[in-house]
Short mmCIF file of C-alpha atoms and ligand atoms in Angstrom, two decimals:
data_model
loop_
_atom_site.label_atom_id
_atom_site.label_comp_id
_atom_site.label_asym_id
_atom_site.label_seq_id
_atom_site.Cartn_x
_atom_site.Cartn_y
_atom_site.Cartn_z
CA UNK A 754 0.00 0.00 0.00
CA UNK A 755 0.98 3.64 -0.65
CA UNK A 756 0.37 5.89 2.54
CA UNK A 757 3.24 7.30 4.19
CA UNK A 758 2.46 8.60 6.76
CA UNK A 759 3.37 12.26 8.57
CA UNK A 760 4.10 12.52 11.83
CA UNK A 761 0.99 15.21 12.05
CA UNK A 762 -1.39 12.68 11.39
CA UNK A 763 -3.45 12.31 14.40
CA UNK A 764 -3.30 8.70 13.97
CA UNK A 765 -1.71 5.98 12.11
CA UNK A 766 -0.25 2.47 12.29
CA UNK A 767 3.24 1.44 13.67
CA UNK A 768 5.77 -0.24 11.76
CA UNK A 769 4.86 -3.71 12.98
CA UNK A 770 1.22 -3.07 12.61
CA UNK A 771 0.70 -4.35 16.46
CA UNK A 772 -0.71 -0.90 17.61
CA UNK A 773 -1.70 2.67 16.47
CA UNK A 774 0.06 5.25 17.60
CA UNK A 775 -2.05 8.53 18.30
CA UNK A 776 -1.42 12.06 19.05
CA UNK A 777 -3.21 11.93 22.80
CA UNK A 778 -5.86 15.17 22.09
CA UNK A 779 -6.55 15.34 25.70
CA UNK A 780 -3.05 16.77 26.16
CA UNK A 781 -3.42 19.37 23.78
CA UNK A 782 -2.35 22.01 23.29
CA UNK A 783 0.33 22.12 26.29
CA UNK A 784 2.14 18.75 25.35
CA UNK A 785 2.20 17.16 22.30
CA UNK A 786 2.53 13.12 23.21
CA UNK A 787 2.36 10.20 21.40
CA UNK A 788 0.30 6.95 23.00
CA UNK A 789 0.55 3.67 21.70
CA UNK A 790 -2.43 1.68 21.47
CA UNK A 791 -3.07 -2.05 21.27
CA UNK A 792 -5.75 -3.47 22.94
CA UNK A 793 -9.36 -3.51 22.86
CA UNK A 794 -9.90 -1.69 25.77
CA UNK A 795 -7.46 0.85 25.37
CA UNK A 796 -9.06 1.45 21.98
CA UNK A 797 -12.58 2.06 23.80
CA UNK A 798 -10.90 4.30 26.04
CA UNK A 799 -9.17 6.33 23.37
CA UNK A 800 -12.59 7.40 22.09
CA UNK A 801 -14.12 7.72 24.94
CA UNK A 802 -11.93 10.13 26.68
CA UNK A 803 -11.22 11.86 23.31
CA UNK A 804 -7.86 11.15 22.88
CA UNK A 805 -8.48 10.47 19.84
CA UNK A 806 -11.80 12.54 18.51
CA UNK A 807 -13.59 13.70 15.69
CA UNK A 808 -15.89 11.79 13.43
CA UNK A 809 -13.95 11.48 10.18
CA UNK A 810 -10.89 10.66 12.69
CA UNK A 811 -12.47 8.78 15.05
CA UNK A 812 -13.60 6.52 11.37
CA UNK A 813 -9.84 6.18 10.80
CA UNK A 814 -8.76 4.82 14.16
CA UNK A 815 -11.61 2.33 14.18
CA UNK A 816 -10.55 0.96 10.31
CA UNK A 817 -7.08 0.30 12.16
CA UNK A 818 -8.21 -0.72 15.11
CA UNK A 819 -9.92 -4.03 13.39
CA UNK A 820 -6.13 -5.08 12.02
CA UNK A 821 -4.28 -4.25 15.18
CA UNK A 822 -6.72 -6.60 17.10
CA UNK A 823 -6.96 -9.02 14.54
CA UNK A 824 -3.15 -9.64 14.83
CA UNK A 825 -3.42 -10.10 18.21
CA UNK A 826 -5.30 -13.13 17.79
CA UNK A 827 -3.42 -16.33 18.71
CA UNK A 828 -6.46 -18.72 16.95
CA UNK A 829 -5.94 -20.15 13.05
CA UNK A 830 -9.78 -21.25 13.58
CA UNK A 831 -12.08 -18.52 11.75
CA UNK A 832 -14.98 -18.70 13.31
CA UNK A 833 -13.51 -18.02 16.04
CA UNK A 834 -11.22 -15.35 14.89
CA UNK A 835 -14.46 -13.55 13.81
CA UNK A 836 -15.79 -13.58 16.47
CA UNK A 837 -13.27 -12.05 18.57
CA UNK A 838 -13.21 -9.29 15.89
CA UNK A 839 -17.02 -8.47 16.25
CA UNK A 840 -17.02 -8.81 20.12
CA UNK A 841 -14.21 -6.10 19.83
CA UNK A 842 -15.63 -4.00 16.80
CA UNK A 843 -18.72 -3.79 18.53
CA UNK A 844 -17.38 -2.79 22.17
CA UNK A 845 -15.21 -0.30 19.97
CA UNK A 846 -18.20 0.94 18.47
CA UNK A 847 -20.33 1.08 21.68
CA UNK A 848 -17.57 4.09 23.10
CA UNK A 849 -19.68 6.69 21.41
CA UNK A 850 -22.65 6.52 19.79
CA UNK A 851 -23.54 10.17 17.89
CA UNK A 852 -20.91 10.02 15.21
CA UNK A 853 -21.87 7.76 11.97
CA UNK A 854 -18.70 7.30 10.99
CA UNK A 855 -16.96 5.20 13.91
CA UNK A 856 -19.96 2.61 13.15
CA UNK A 857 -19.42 2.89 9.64
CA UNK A 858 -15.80 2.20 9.58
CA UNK A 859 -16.75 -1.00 12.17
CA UNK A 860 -19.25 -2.31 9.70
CA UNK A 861 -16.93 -1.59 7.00
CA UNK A 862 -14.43 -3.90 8.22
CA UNK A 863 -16.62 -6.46 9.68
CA UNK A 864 -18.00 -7.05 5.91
CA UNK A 865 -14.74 -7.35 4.47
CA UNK A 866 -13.83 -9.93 7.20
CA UNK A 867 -16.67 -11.84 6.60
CA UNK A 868 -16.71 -11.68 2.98
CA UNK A 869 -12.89 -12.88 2.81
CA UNK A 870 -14.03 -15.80 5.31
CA UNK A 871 -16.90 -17.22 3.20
CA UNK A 872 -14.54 -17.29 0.16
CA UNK A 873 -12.18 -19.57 2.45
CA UNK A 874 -9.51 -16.52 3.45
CA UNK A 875 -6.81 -17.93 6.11
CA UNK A 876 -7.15 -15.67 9.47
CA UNK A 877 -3.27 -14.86 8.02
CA UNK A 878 -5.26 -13.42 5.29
CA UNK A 879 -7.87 -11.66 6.64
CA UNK A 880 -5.42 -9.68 8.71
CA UNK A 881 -3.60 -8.50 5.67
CA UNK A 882 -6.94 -7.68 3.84
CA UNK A 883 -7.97 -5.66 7.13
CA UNK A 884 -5.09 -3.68 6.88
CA UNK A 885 -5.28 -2.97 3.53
CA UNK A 886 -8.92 -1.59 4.01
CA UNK A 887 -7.52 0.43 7.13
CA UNK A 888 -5.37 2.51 4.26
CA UNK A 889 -7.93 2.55 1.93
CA UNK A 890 -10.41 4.14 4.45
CA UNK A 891 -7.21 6.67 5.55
CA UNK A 892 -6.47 7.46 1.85
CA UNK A 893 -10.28 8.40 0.93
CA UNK A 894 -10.45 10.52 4.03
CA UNK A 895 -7.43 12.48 3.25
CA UNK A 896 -8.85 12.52 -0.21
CA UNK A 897 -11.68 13.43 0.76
CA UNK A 898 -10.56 16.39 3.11
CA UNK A 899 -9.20 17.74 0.05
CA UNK A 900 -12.18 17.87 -2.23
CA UNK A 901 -13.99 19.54 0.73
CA UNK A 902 -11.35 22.09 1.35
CA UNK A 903 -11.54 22.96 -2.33
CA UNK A 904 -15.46 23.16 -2.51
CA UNK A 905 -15.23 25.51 0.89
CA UNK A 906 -12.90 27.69 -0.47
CA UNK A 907 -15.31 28.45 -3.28
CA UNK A 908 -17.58 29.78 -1.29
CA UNK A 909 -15.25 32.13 0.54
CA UNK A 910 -13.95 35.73 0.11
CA UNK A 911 -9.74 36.46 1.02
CA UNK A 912 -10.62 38.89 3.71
CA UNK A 913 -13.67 37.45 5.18
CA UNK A 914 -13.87 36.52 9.13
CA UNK A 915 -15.39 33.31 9.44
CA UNK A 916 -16.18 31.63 13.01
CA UNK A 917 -15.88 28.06 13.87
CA UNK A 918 -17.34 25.85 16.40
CA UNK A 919 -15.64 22.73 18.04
CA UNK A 920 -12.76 21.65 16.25
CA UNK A 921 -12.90 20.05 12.20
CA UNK A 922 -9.38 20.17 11.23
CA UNK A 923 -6.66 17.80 10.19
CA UNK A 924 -6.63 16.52 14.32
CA UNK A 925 -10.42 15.91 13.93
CA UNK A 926 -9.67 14.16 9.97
CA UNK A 927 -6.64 13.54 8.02
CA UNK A 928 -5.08 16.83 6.64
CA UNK A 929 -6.88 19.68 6.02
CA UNK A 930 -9.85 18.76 7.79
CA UNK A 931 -13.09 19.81 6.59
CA UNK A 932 -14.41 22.79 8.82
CA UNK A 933 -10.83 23.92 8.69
CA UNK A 934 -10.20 22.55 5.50
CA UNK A 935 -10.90 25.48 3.37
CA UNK A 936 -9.28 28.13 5.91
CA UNK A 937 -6.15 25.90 5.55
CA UNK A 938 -5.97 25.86 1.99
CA UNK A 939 -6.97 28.93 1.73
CA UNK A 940 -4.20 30.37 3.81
CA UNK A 941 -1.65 28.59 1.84
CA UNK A 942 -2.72 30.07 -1.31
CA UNK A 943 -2.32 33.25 -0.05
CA UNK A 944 -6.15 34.10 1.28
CA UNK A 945 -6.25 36.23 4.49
CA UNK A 946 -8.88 35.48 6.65
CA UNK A 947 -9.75 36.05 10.21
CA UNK A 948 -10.97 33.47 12.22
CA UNK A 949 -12.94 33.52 15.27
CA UNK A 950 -13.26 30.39 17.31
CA UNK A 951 -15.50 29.55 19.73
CA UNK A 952 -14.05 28.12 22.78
CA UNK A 953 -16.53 25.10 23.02
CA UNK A 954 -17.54 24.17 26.38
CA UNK A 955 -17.01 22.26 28.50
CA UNK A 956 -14.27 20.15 26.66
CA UNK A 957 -12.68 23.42 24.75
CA UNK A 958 -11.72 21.76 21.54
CA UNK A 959 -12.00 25.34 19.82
CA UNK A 960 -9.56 27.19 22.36
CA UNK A 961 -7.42 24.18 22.99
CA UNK A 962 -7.50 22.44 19.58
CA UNK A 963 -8.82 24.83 16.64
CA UNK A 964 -6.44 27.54 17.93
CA UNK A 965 -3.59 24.91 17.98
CA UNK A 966 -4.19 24.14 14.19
CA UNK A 967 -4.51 27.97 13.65
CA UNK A 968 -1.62 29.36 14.86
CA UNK A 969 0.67 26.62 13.78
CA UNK A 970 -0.58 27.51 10.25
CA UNK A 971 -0.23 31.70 10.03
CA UNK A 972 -3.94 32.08 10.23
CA UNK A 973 -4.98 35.30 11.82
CA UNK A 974 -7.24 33.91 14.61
CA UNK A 975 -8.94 34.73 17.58
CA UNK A 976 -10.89 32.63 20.22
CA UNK A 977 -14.13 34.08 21.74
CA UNK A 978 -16.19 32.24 24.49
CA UNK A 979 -19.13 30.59 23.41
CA UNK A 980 -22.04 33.39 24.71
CA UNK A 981 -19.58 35.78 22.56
CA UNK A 982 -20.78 34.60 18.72
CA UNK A 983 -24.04 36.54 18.92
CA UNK A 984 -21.59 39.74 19.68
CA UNK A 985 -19.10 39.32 17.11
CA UNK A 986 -21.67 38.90 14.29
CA UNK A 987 -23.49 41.63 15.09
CA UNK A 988 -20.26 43.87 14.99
CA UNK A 989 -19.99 43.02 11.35
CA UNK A 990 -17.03 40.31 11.92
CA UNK A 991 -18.11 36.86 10.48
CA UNK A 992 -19.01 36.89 6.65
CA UNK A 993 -19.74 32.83 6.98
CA UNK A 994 -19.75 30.36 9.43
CA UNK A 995 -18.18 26.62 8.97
CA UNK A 996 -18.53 23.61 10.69
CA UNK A 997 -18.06 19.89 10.76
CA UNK A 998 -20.35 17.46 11.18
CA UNK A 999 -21.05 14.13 13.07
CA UNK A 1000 -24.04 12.62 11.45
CA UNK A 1001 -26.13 13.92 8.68
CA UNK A 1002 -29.69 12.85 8.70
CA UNK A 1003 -31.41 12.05 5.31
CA UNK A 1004 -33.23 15.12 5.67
CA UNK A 1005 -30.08 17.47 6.39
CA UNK A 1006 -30.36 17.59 9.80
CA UNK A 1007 -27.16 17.84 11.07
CA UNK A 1008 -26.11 16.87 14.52
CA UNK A 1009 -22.69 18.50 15.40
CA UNK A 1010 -20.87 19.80 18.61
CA UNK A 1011 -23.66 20.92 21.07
CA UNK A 1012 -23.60 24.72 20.50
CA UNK A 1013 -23.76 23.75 17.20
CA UNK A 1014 -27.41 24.90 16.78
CA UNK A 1015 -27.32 28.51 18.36
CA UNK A 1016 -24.84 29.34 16.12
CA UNK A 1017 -26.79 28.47 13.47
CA UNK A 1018 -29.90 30.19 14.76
CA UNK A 1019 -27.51 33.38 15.59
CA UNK A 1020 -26.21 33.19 11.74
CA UNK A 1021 -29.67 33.05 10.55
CA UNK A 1022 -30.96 36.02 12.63
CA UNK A 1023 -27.60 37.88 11.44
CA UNK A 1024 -27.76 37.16 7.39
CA UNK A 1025 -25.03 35.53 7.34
CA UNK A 1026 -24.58 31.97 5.73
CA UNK A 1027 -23.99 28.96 7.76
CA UNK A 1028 -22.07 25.98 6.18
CA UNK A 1029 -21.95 22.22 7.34
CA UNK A 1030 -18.30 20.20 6.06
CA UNK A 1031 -18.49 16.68 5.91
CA UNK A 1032 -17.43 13.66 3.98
CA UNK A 1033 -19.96 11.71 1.78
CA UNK A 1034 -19.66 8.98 4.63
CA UNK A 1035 -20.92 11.30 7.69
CA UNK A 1036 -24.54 10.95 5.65
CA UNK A 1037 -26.53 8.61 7.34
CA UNK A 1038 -29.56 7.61 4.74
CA UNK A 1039 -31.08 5.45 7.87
CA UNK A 1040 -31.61 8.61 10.09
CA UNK A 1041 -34.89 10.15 8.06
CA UNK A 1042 -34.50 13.26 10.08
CA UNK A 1043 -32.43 14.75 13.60
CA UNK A 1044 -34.89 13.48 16.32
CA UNK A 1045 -34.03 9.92 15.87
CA UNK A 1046 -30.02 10.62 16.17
CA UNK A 1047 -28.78 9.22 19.54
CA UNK A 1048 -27.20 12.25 21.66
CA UNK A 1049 -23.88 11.12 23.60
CA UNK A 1050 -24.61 12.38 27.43
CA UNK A 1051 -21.40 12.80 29.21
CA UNK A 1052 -20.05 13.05 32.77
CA UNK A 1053 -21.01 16.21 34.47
CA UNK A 1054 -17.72 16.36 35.93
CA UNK A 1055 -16.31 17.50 32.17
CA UNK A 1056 -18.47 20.43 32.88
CA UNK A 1057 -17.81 21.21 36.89
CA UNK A 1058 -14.36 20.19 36.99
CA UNK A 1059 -12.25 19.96 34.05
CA UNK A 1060 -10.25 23.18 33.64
CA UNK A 1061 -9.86 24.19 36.90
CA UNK A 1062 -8.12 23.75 39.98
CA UNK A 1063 -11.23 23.45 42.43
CA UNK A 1064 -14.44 23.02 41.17
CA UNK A 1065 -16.56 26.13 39.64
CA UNK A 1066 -19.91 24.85 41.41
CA UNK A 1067 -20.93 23.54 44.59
CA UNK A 1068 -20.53 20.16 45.50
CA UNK A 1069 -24.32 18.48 45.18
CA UNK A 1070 -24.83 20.68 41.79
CA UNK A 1071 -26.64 18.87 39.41
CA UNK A 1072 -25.31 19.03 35.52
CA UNK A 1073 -26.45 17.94 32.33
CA UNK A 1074 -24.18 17.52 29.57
CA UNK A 1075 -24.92 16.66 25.96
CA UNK A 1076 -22.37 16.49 23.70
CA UNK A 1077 -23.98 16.99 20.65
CA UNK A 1078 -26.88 18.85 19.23
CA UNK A 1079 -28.88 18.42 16.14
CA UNK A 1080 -29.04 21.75 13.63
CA UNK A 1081 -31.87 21.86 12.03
CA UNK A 1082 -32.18 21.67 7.94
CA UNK A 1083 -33.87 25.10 7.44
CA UNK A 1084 -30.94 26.64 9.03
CA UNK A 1085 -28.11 25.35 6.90
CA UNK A 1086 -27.15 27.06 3.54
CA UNK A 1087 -25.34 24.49 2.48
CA UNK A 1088 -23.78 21.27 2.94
CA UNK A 1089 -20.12 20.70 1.64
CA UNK A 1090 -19.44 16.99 1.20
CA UNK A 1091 -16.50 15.46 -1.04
CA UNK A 1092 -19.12 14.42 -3.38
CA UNK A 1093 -20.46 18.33 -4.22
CA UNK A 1094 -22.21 21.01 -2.44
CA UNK A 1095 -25.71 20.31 -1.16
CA UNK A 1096 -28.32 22.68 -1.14
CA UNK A 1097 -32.05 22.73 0.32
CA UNK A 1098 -33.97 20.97 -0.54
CA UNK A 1099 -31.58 18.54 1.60
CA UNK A 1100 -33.96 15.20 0.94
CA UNK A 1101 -33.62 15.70 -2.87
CA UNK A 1102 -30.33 16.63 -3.06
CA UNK A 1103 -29.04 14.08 -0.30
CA UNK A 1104 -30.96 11.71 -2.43
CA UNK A 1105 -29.29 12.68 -5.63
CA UNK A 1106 -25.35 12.13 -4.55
CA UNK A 1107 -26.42 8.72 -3.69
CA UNK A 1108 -27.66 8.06 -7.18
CA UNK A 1109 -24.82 9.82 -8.28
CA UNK A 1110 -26.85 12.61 -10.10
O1 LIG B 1480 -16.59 15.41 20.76
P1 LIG B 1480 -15.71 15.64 19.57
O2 LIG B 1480 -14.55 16.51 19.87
O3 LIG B 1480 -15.32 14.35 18.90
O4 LIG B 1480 -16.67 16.42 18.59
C1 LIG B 1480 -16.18 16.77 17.33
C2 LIG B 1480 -17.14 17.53 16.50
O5 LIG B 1480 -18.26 17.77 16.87
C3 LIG B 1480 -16.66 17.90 15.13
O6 LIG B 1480 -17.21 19.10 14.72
C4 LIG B 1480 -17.09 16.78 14.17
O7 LIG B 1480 -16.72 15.55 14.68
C5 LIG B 1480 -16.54 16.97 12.83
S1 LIG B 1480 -14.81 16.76 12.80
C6 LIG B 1480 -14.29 17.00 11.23
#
């Protein structure tokens, strides 16, 4: 296979294939460490502490995940070596349920497995096959990341301030990223823009990871708290608004970051577009609309005591923390997938990339 990989990618596969080494996002952006991972469990963990984070990245690990483990098996038998892999895909896949594409990347592999078994594939075999796949799925997402970029940066002005929400660059992807994607193009061909990024509560992947990505690149950037967006457009700062996305309902609905939405609403009362970024994959054609996508509920300790040295509320506080919300269709101007730009009406034109129209 062809990937080399760059030591920027926020994850990829070891020399010996026995583990995937990750940049650890929870360390961001104060130490920049490498973790090693191998097991099933430390895979689950990865997720769901957000070491490793991001749909279209999260997609990537789990394609990797199912040759690292499948290595690790000591059986020739395949039956049983199957199911070992599915018992681990599917605890993998239980670590966070709101993003599409960690499932998808699990059922991805899961069919190749089984298809290579039923045509009499060694386990030997299998595990080569499963890594082969693992690239495949890396090279169409930094392929993909691309395409967006390119289609983003169509849409945009040089001189325009644009905010973000949450973090959708090459940490969240592979490269590029797609929320990011066209601000990081852009700024290497030249295009000056001013980016405002919302600090995201409570796990501050816009301060902590967005303004990493930023100001590594040269972008001019600037990172407001979250009740701040409503101010800033109204001063006349943000000429567009991009974000990623976790799962796209058939519909359009798009369920994203929670604070997601009020940005959305805010760009709407404000004039000012709003656009989604995601690949082809983050399209879920089984969702008909955003009420039936599962919302992750986290730990209200992320939100009481995660940044700070005692806790910001009294013990016995109560907390509720969803990390996701879902963005309604009407609010989006468009959707900017590696497979074109979407615009309402979301059904028909969400329906016509999938028949290739
Ligand atoms: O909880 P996270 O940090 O994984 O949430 C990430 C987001 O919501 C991103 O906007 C989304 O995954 C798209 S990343 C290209």
């Amino acid at each position: 296979m062809s990937l080399v990989y760059r030591e920027s990618d926020p994850v990829r596969l070891s020399d010996d294939r026995r583990s995937i080494i990750a940049i650890d996002q929870r360390k961001l952006p104060g130490e920049v460490i490498y973790i090693n991972i191998s097991t099933a469990d430390q895979m689950f963990d990865a997720i769901y502490t957000l070491a490793v984070r991001g749909a279209p990245c999260i997609g990537v690990f789990a394609g990797y995940c199912a040759p690292v483990l499948a290595a690790s098996y000591k059986t020739t038998d395949t039956g049983e070596f199957l199911t070992k892999l599915r018992d681990d895909l599917n605890h993998i896949d239980s670590s966070r349920p709101t993003a599409v594409n960690l499932s998808w990347a699990v059922k991805r592999q899961l069919a190749l497995a089984e298809g290579c078994a039923e045509r009499g594939s060694s386990t030997g075999e299998i595990t080569e096959a499963l890594y082969e796949e693992a690239v495949r799925i890396h090279e169409e997402d930094i392929d993909m990341c691309l395409k967006i970029s390119e289609a983003g940066l169509s849409l945009l002005k040089d001189g325009d301030g644009i905010l973000t929400h949450c973090n959708a660059g090459a940490l969240a992807t592979s490269r590029y990223g797609t929320g990011l994607g066209p601000i990081l193009l852009g700024r290497e061909r030249g295009y000056d823009f001013h980016v405002y990024s919302d600090e995201t509560r409570p796990l501050l992947q816009g301060a902590r990871l967005t303004a990493y990505e930023l100001v590594n690149a040269g972008v001019d950037e600037t990172v407001i708290c979250d009740d701040m967006a409503a101010q800033v457009m109204k001063e006349g700062r943000i000429q567009a608004v991009l974000t990623g996305c976790d799962r796209i309902a058939a519909n359009g609905d798009v369920a994203n970051k929670i604070g997601t939405m009020q940005v959305a609403i805010l760009a709407r009362y404000y004039g000012i577009p709003f656009y989604v970024l995601g690949p082809y994959s983050t399209i879920d054609y089984a969702t008909p609309n955003g009420d039936q996508i599962k919302i992750e509920q986290r730990p209200g300790e992320e939100i009481r005591d995660m940044w700070y040295s005692k806790s910001m509320a009294p013990m016995g506080a109560s907390f509720y923390n969803p990390a996701f919300d879902v963005t309604d269709n009407s609010l989006i101007t468009a959707i900017i997938t590696d497979k074109g730009i979407l615009r309402p009406p979301y059904t028909e034109s969400i329906k016509g990339i999938q028949a290739g129209e």
